[in-house]
């Protein structure tokens, strides 16, 4: 690390910390400019920007990890690029070429290398790429200009010390509409989740679980994360639906469960009335990696999986294997790791 930064790496939360440089590129007249690193963490945009009025914006989240050998690596940024472009296509925004996306992420990590937490602290450098519609616009139509930006923030481990399970309740609200933007990482999905989340927290739960918007019979997402369950005969199951955000962590776990743990895996409907088929359950995503689910409250009954206090052995093994790959201690599948 080339510079000293006054950060208590062991006590980092998931909060904003201004780092030195971020990448900004502008799309205008049909093309992206070359982009550059800037010090200013404020974006100056038109008051009539579509991002502010019509929700024409999307974002991503990925992390940079420091290895025992002091190398820095990104985990599957090509998949984040693909997902960002899927969101852009859905909202009629220009796609960001994969090479440009990965290069921007690498530039930001290199420029803020001293903010990449040391190996062994459990902390990482979180990257937030985003595309927003900007420029003078009043009608409900695509923006005349766009900004692609990548900034970074050092963040701590989601779990402090013990990877303790947490409980969830079933939401009465929908996260996304059928045939809507549930499969895209767009801000509106998260805005819609703030109120149900508040209600869940007020009742003592970590968050709420959303059922499919059409029938309210199938589990779709756990707060802002994807659901998985381990059946009593050791199958790794995760919901399949056009309304679910395709989590890169989830698809990584599907591969790890099959290829590393030699489990049967399946993407299929997960009926809320059948949750007793699972002996373990969890939520997965970039920020949390894996959150073990202790129990789910449904129809005023709390269904407990493995335990409300201890993480199940298969969930723990999945967590350890994935984290090991990310920090370079478990051999990664080909193409998963990009060295910075």
XYZ file of C-alpha atoms in Angstrom:
340
model
C 0.000 0.000 0.000
C 1.618 3.215 -1.194
C -0.111 5.683 1.154
C -1.211 5.504 4.744
C -4.917 5.960 5.396
C -6.261 6.324 8.904
C -8.834 3.531 8.865
C -9.578 0.958 11.534
C -9.841 -1.945 9.075
C -11.213 -4.350 11.667
C -14.183 -2.132 12.510
C -15.383 -1.028 9.086
C -19.119 -1.088 8.433
C -20.968 -0.782 5.146
C -20.812 3.020 5.022
C -19.689 5.679 2.555
C -16.059 6.789 2.838
C -14.731 9.251 0.275
C -11.804 7.764 -1.595
C -9.313 9.659 -3.763
C -10.414 9.102 -7.351
C -13.389 7.826 -9.321
C -13.925 7.157 -13.051
C -16.379 9.208 -15.091
C -17.298 8.805 -18.767
C -19.994 10.613 -20.762
C -22.125 9.330 -23.654
C -23.184 11.954 -26.177
C -24.043 11.945 -29.886
C -23.963 8.163 -30.042
C -20.600 7.487 -28.388
C -18.866 7.151 -25.031
C -15.874 9.407 -24.495
C -12.598 7.922 -23.229
C -13.442 8.595 -19.600
C -11.025 9.766 -16.932
C -10.315 9.691 -13.210
C -11.487 12.715 -11.220
C -11.082 13.870 -7.616
C -14.524 15.474 -7.237
C -17.121 13.111 -5.730
C -19.996 15.377 -6.813
C -21.716 14.956 -10.191
C -23.062 18.131 -11.799
C -26.159 17.248 -13.846
C -29.147 19.024 -15.363
C -32.179 19.495 -13.149
C -34.161 17.895 -15.995
C -32.120 14.649 -16.023
C -34.189 11.507 -16.607
C -32.336 9.799 -13.728
C -33.990 12.278 -11.342
C -37.521 12.177 -12.754
C -38.138 8.914 -14.564
C -35.731 6.516 -12.868
C -33.559 6.023 -15.929
C -30.549 4.670 -14.059
C -28.955 1.402 -13.027
C -25.986 0.276 -10.989
C -23.751 -2.639 -10.040
C -21.778 -3.821 -7.020
C -18.545 -5.821 -6.968
C -15.464 -6.091 -4.794
C -11.669 -6.011 -4.949
C -9.824 -8.370 -2.620
C -6.256 -8.376 -1.308
C -4.571 -11.785 -1.197
C -1.981 -13.150 1.229
C 0.667 -12.395 -1.429
C -0.530 -8.756 -1.445
C -2.024 -9.046 -4.915
C -5.353 -7.348 -5.639
C -8.035 -9.177 -7.581
C -11.570 -8.656 -8.845
C -14.177 -11.409 -8.731
C -16.046 -12.047 -12.012
C -16.325 -8.403 -13.185
C -17.301 -9.642 -16.657
C -20.566 -10.899 -15.137
C -21.245 -7.489 -13.584
C -20.636 -5.946 -16.991
C -23.144 -8.281 -18.622
C -25.751 -7.571 -15.926
C -25.222 -3.800 -16.176
C -25.774 -3.988 -19.928
C -28.911 -6.060 -19.436
C -30.233 -3.285 -17.197
C -29.183 -0.629 -19.730
C -30.999 -2.421 -22.562
C -34.197 -2.686 -20.496
C -34.151 1.071 -19.730
C -33.100 2.144 -23.253
C -29.690 3.359 -22.120
C -26.474 2.862 -24.120
C -24.523 -0.249 -23.191
C -21.019 0.069 -21.735
C -18.546 -2.155 -23.635
C -17.220 -4.942 -21.391
C -13.612 -3.923 -22.002
C -14.424 -0.336 -20.949
C -16.293 -1.544 -17.848
C -13.466 -3.792 -16.623
C -10.810 -1.203 -17.461
C -12.727 1.459 -15.496
C -12.963 -0.868 -12.478
C -9.247 -1.656 -12.641
C -8.350 2.035 -12.982
C -10.386 2.911 -9.907
C -8.851 0.106 -7.832
C -5.299 1.036 -8.872
C -5.896 4.732 -8.187
C -7.240 3.905 -4.715
C -4.952 0.963 -3.978
C -4.195 2.203 -0.447
C -7.922 1.882 0.346
C -7.927 -1.845 -0.458
C -8.058 -3.382 3.041
C -5.173 -5.604 4.151
C -5.433 -9.373 3.806
C -6.947 -11.094 6.820
C -9.116 -8.204 8.039
C -12.277 -9.528 6.398
C -12.698 -6.112 4.781
C -12.794 -5.447 1.025
C -12.944 -2.578 -1.473
C -16.510 -2.283 -2.772
C -16.969 -0.877 -6.297
C -20.175 0.829 -7.427
C -20.437 1.236 -11.236
C -23.538 3.086 -12.426
C -25.161 4.555 -15.537
C -27.535 7.516 -15.272
C -29.582 9.455 -17.817
C -28.667 13.157 -17.825
C -29.086 16.277 -19.938
C -32.030 18.609 -20.526
C -35.176 16.547 -20.976
C -38.833 17.014 -20.024
C -40.795 14.323 -21.839
C -40.991 10.676 -20.772
C -38.357 9.450 -23.198
C -34.707 8.339 -23.119
C -32.123 10.944 -22.088
C -29.975 12.782 -24.640
C -26.810 12.073 -22.603
C -25.561 9.519 -20.078
C -22.866 9.255 -17.436
C -21.039 6.025 -16.604
C -19.292 6.305 -13.270
C -17.354 3.932 -11.006
C -16.446 4.826 -7.438
C -15.143 2.716 -4.560
C -15.506 2.472 -0.790
C -13.666 0.219 1.689
C -16.234 -1.882 3.557
C -16.088 -4.277 6.458
C -17.346 -7.832 6.685
C -21.100 -8.156 6.843
C -20.739 -10.448 9.845
C -18.936 -9.193 12.942
C -17.089 -12.183 14.364
C -19.732 -14.876 14.396
C -21.689 -15.616 11.217
C -24.979 -15.672 13.128
C -28.272 -16.546 11.397
C -31.012 -13.915 11.208
C -34.789 -14.160 10.882
C -37.047 -12.840 8.132
C -40.770 -12.296 7.649
C -42.884 -12.632 4.510
C -43.717 -9.238 2.990
C -47.256 -8.175 2.170
C -45.741 -5.954 -0.532
C -44.259 -6.753 -3.945
C -40.675 -5.940 -4.827
C -41.337 -5.849 -8.590
C -44.200 -6.239 -11.038
C -44.762 -9.300 -13.260
C -42.972 -8.567 -16.558
C -41.440 -5.505 -14.840
C -37.822 -4.658 -13.989
C -37.263 -7.202 -11.208
C -34.432 -8.864 -13.141
C -32.608 -5.550 -13.625
C -30.488 -3.781 -11.012
C -32.363 -0.475 -11.126
C -32.987 1.999 -8.328
C -36.774 1.750 -8.440
C -36.656 -1.843 -7.178
C -34.748 -0.689 -4.109
C -36.913 2.374 -3.494
C -39.957 0.073 -3.467
C -38.287 -2.118 -0.820
C -37.534 0.618 1.738
C -40.986 0.689 3.361
C -41.454 -3.109 3.634
C -37.910 -3.307 5.065
C -38.788 -0.700 7.704
C -41.908 -2.633 8.696
C -39.872 -5.833 9.048
C -37.193 -4.162 11.187
C -39.865 -2.611 13.435
C -41.147 -6.135 14.078
C -37.667 -7.364 14.984
C -36.711 -9.071 11.708
C -33.578 -8.501 9.623
C -35.667 -7.879 6.495
C -38.593 -9.296 4.575
C -38.916 -12.009 1.959
C -40.796 -11.198 -1.240
C -43.089 -13.715 -2.886
C -43.788 -13.825 -6.605
C -45.947 -10.812 -7.540
C -48.412 -12.796 -9.649
C -49.532 -15.501 -7.217
C -47.853 -14.786 -3.850
C -47.096 -18.487 -3.452
C -43.367 -18.698 -4.345
C -40.263 -17.249 -2.684
C -38.417 -14.823 -4.941
C -35.981 -12.557 -3.077
C -34.758 -12.012 0.476
C -34.613 -8.252 0.944
C -32.005 -7.167 -1.606
C -30.512 -10.665 -1.909
C -31.232 -14.024 -3.545
C -32.619 -17.042 -1.633
C -31.170 -20.541 -1.502
C -32.091 -23.633 0.469
C -30.456 -26.972 1.252
C -32.958 -29.846 1.145
C -32.954 -32.732 3.601
C -31.340 -34.893 0.900
C -28.553 -32.310 0.383
C -29.697 -30.581 -2.812
C -28.863 -26.909 -3.365
C -32.083 -25.203 -4.522
C -32.631 -21.600 -5.591
C -35.762 -19.943 -7.021
C -36.261 -19.463 -10.750
C -38.333 -16.467 -11.893
C -38.171 -13.675 -14.491
C -38.633 -11.173 -11.629
C -35.462 -12.123 -9.710
C -32.207 -10.178 -10.046
C -29.669 -12.721 -11.383
C -27.160 -12.654 -8.533
C -23.543 -13.288 -9.523
C -22.982 -14.668 -6.024
C -25.919 -17.063 -6.450
C -24.679 -18.422 -9.761
C -21.201 -18.763 -8.276
C -22.671 -20.763 -5.377
C -24.632 -22.974 -7.792
C -21.333 -23.824 -9.497
C -19.462 -24.301 -6.202
C -22.192 -26.538 -4.773
C -22.115 -28.744 -7.875
C -18.412 -28.812 -8.752
C -16.674 -28.348 -5.378
C -19.177 -29.875 -2.932
C -20.529 -32.459 -5.438
C -24.149 -31.605 -4.611
C -27.167 -31.812 -6.883
C -28.310 -28.276 -7.754
C -31.544 -26.931 -9.154
C -33.168 -23.635 -10.077
C -36.921 -24.076 -9.686
C -40.057 -22.784 -8.000
C -39.733 -22.580 -4.226
C -43.242 -22.717 -2.773
C -43.627 -20.876 0.525
C -45.956 -23.632 1.739
C -43.136 -26.164 1.199
C -40.291 -24.476 3.116
C -40.126 -27.441 5.496
C -38.303 -29.278 2.669
C -35.165 -27.292 3.581
C -32.856 -28.100 6.489
C -30.752 -24.965 5.838
C -31.508 -21.688 4.085
C -29.656 -18.507 3.250
C -29.583 -15.219 1.387
C -26.705 -14.404 -0.937
C -25.338 -11.302 -2.653
C -22.193 -9.246 -3.170
C -22.453 -7.208 0.039
C -23.251 -10.030 2.464
C -21.759 -12.960 0.503
C -24.044 -15.338 2.478
C -26.468 -14.530 5.277
C -27.729 -17.650 7.019
C -31.493 -17.634 7.552
C -32.459 -18.802 11.023
C -36.192 -18.707 10.484
C -38.985 -17.313 8.322
C -42.254 -16.055 9.792
C -45.235 -17.013 7.647
C -48.890 -16.860 8.698
C -47.821 -15.910 12.238
C -45.654 -19.023 12.629
C -41.830 -18.908 12.709
C -40.392 -21.786 10.674
C -36.839 -22.446 11.922
C -34.337 -24.155 9.613
C -31.033 -25.474 11.023
C -30.907 -23.154 14.037
C -31.572 -19.556 15.085
C -28.087 -19.317 16.607
C -25.777 -21.615 14.610
C -24.978 -21.645 10.910
C -25.641 -24.941 9.134
C -22.589 -26.983 8.029
C -23.322 -26.831 4.286
C -24.016 -23.078 4.359
C -20.708 -22.605 6.222
C -18.846 -24.754 3.687
C -20.327 -22.768 0.784
C -19.342 -19.500 2.489
C -15.782 -20.653 3.221
C -15.255 -21.969 -0.319
C -16.554 -18.823 -2.028
C -14.557 -16.502 0.244
C -11.493 -18.695 -0.259
C -11.796 -18.297 -4.031
C -12.265 -14.524 -3.720
C -9.129 -14.006 -1.608
C -7.000 -16.466 -3.556
C -6.842 -19.343 -1.048
C -9.017 -21.801 -2.992
C -8.316 -22.448 -6.661
C -10.830 -20.535 -8.754
C -12.644 -21.791 -11.835
C -11.075 -20.508 -15.038
C -11.974 -16.886 -15.807
C -13.388 -15.981 -12.396
C -10.446 -13.916 -11.121
C -9.105 -10.723 -12.738
C -5.823 -9.485 -11.302
C -5.508 -5.708 -10.992
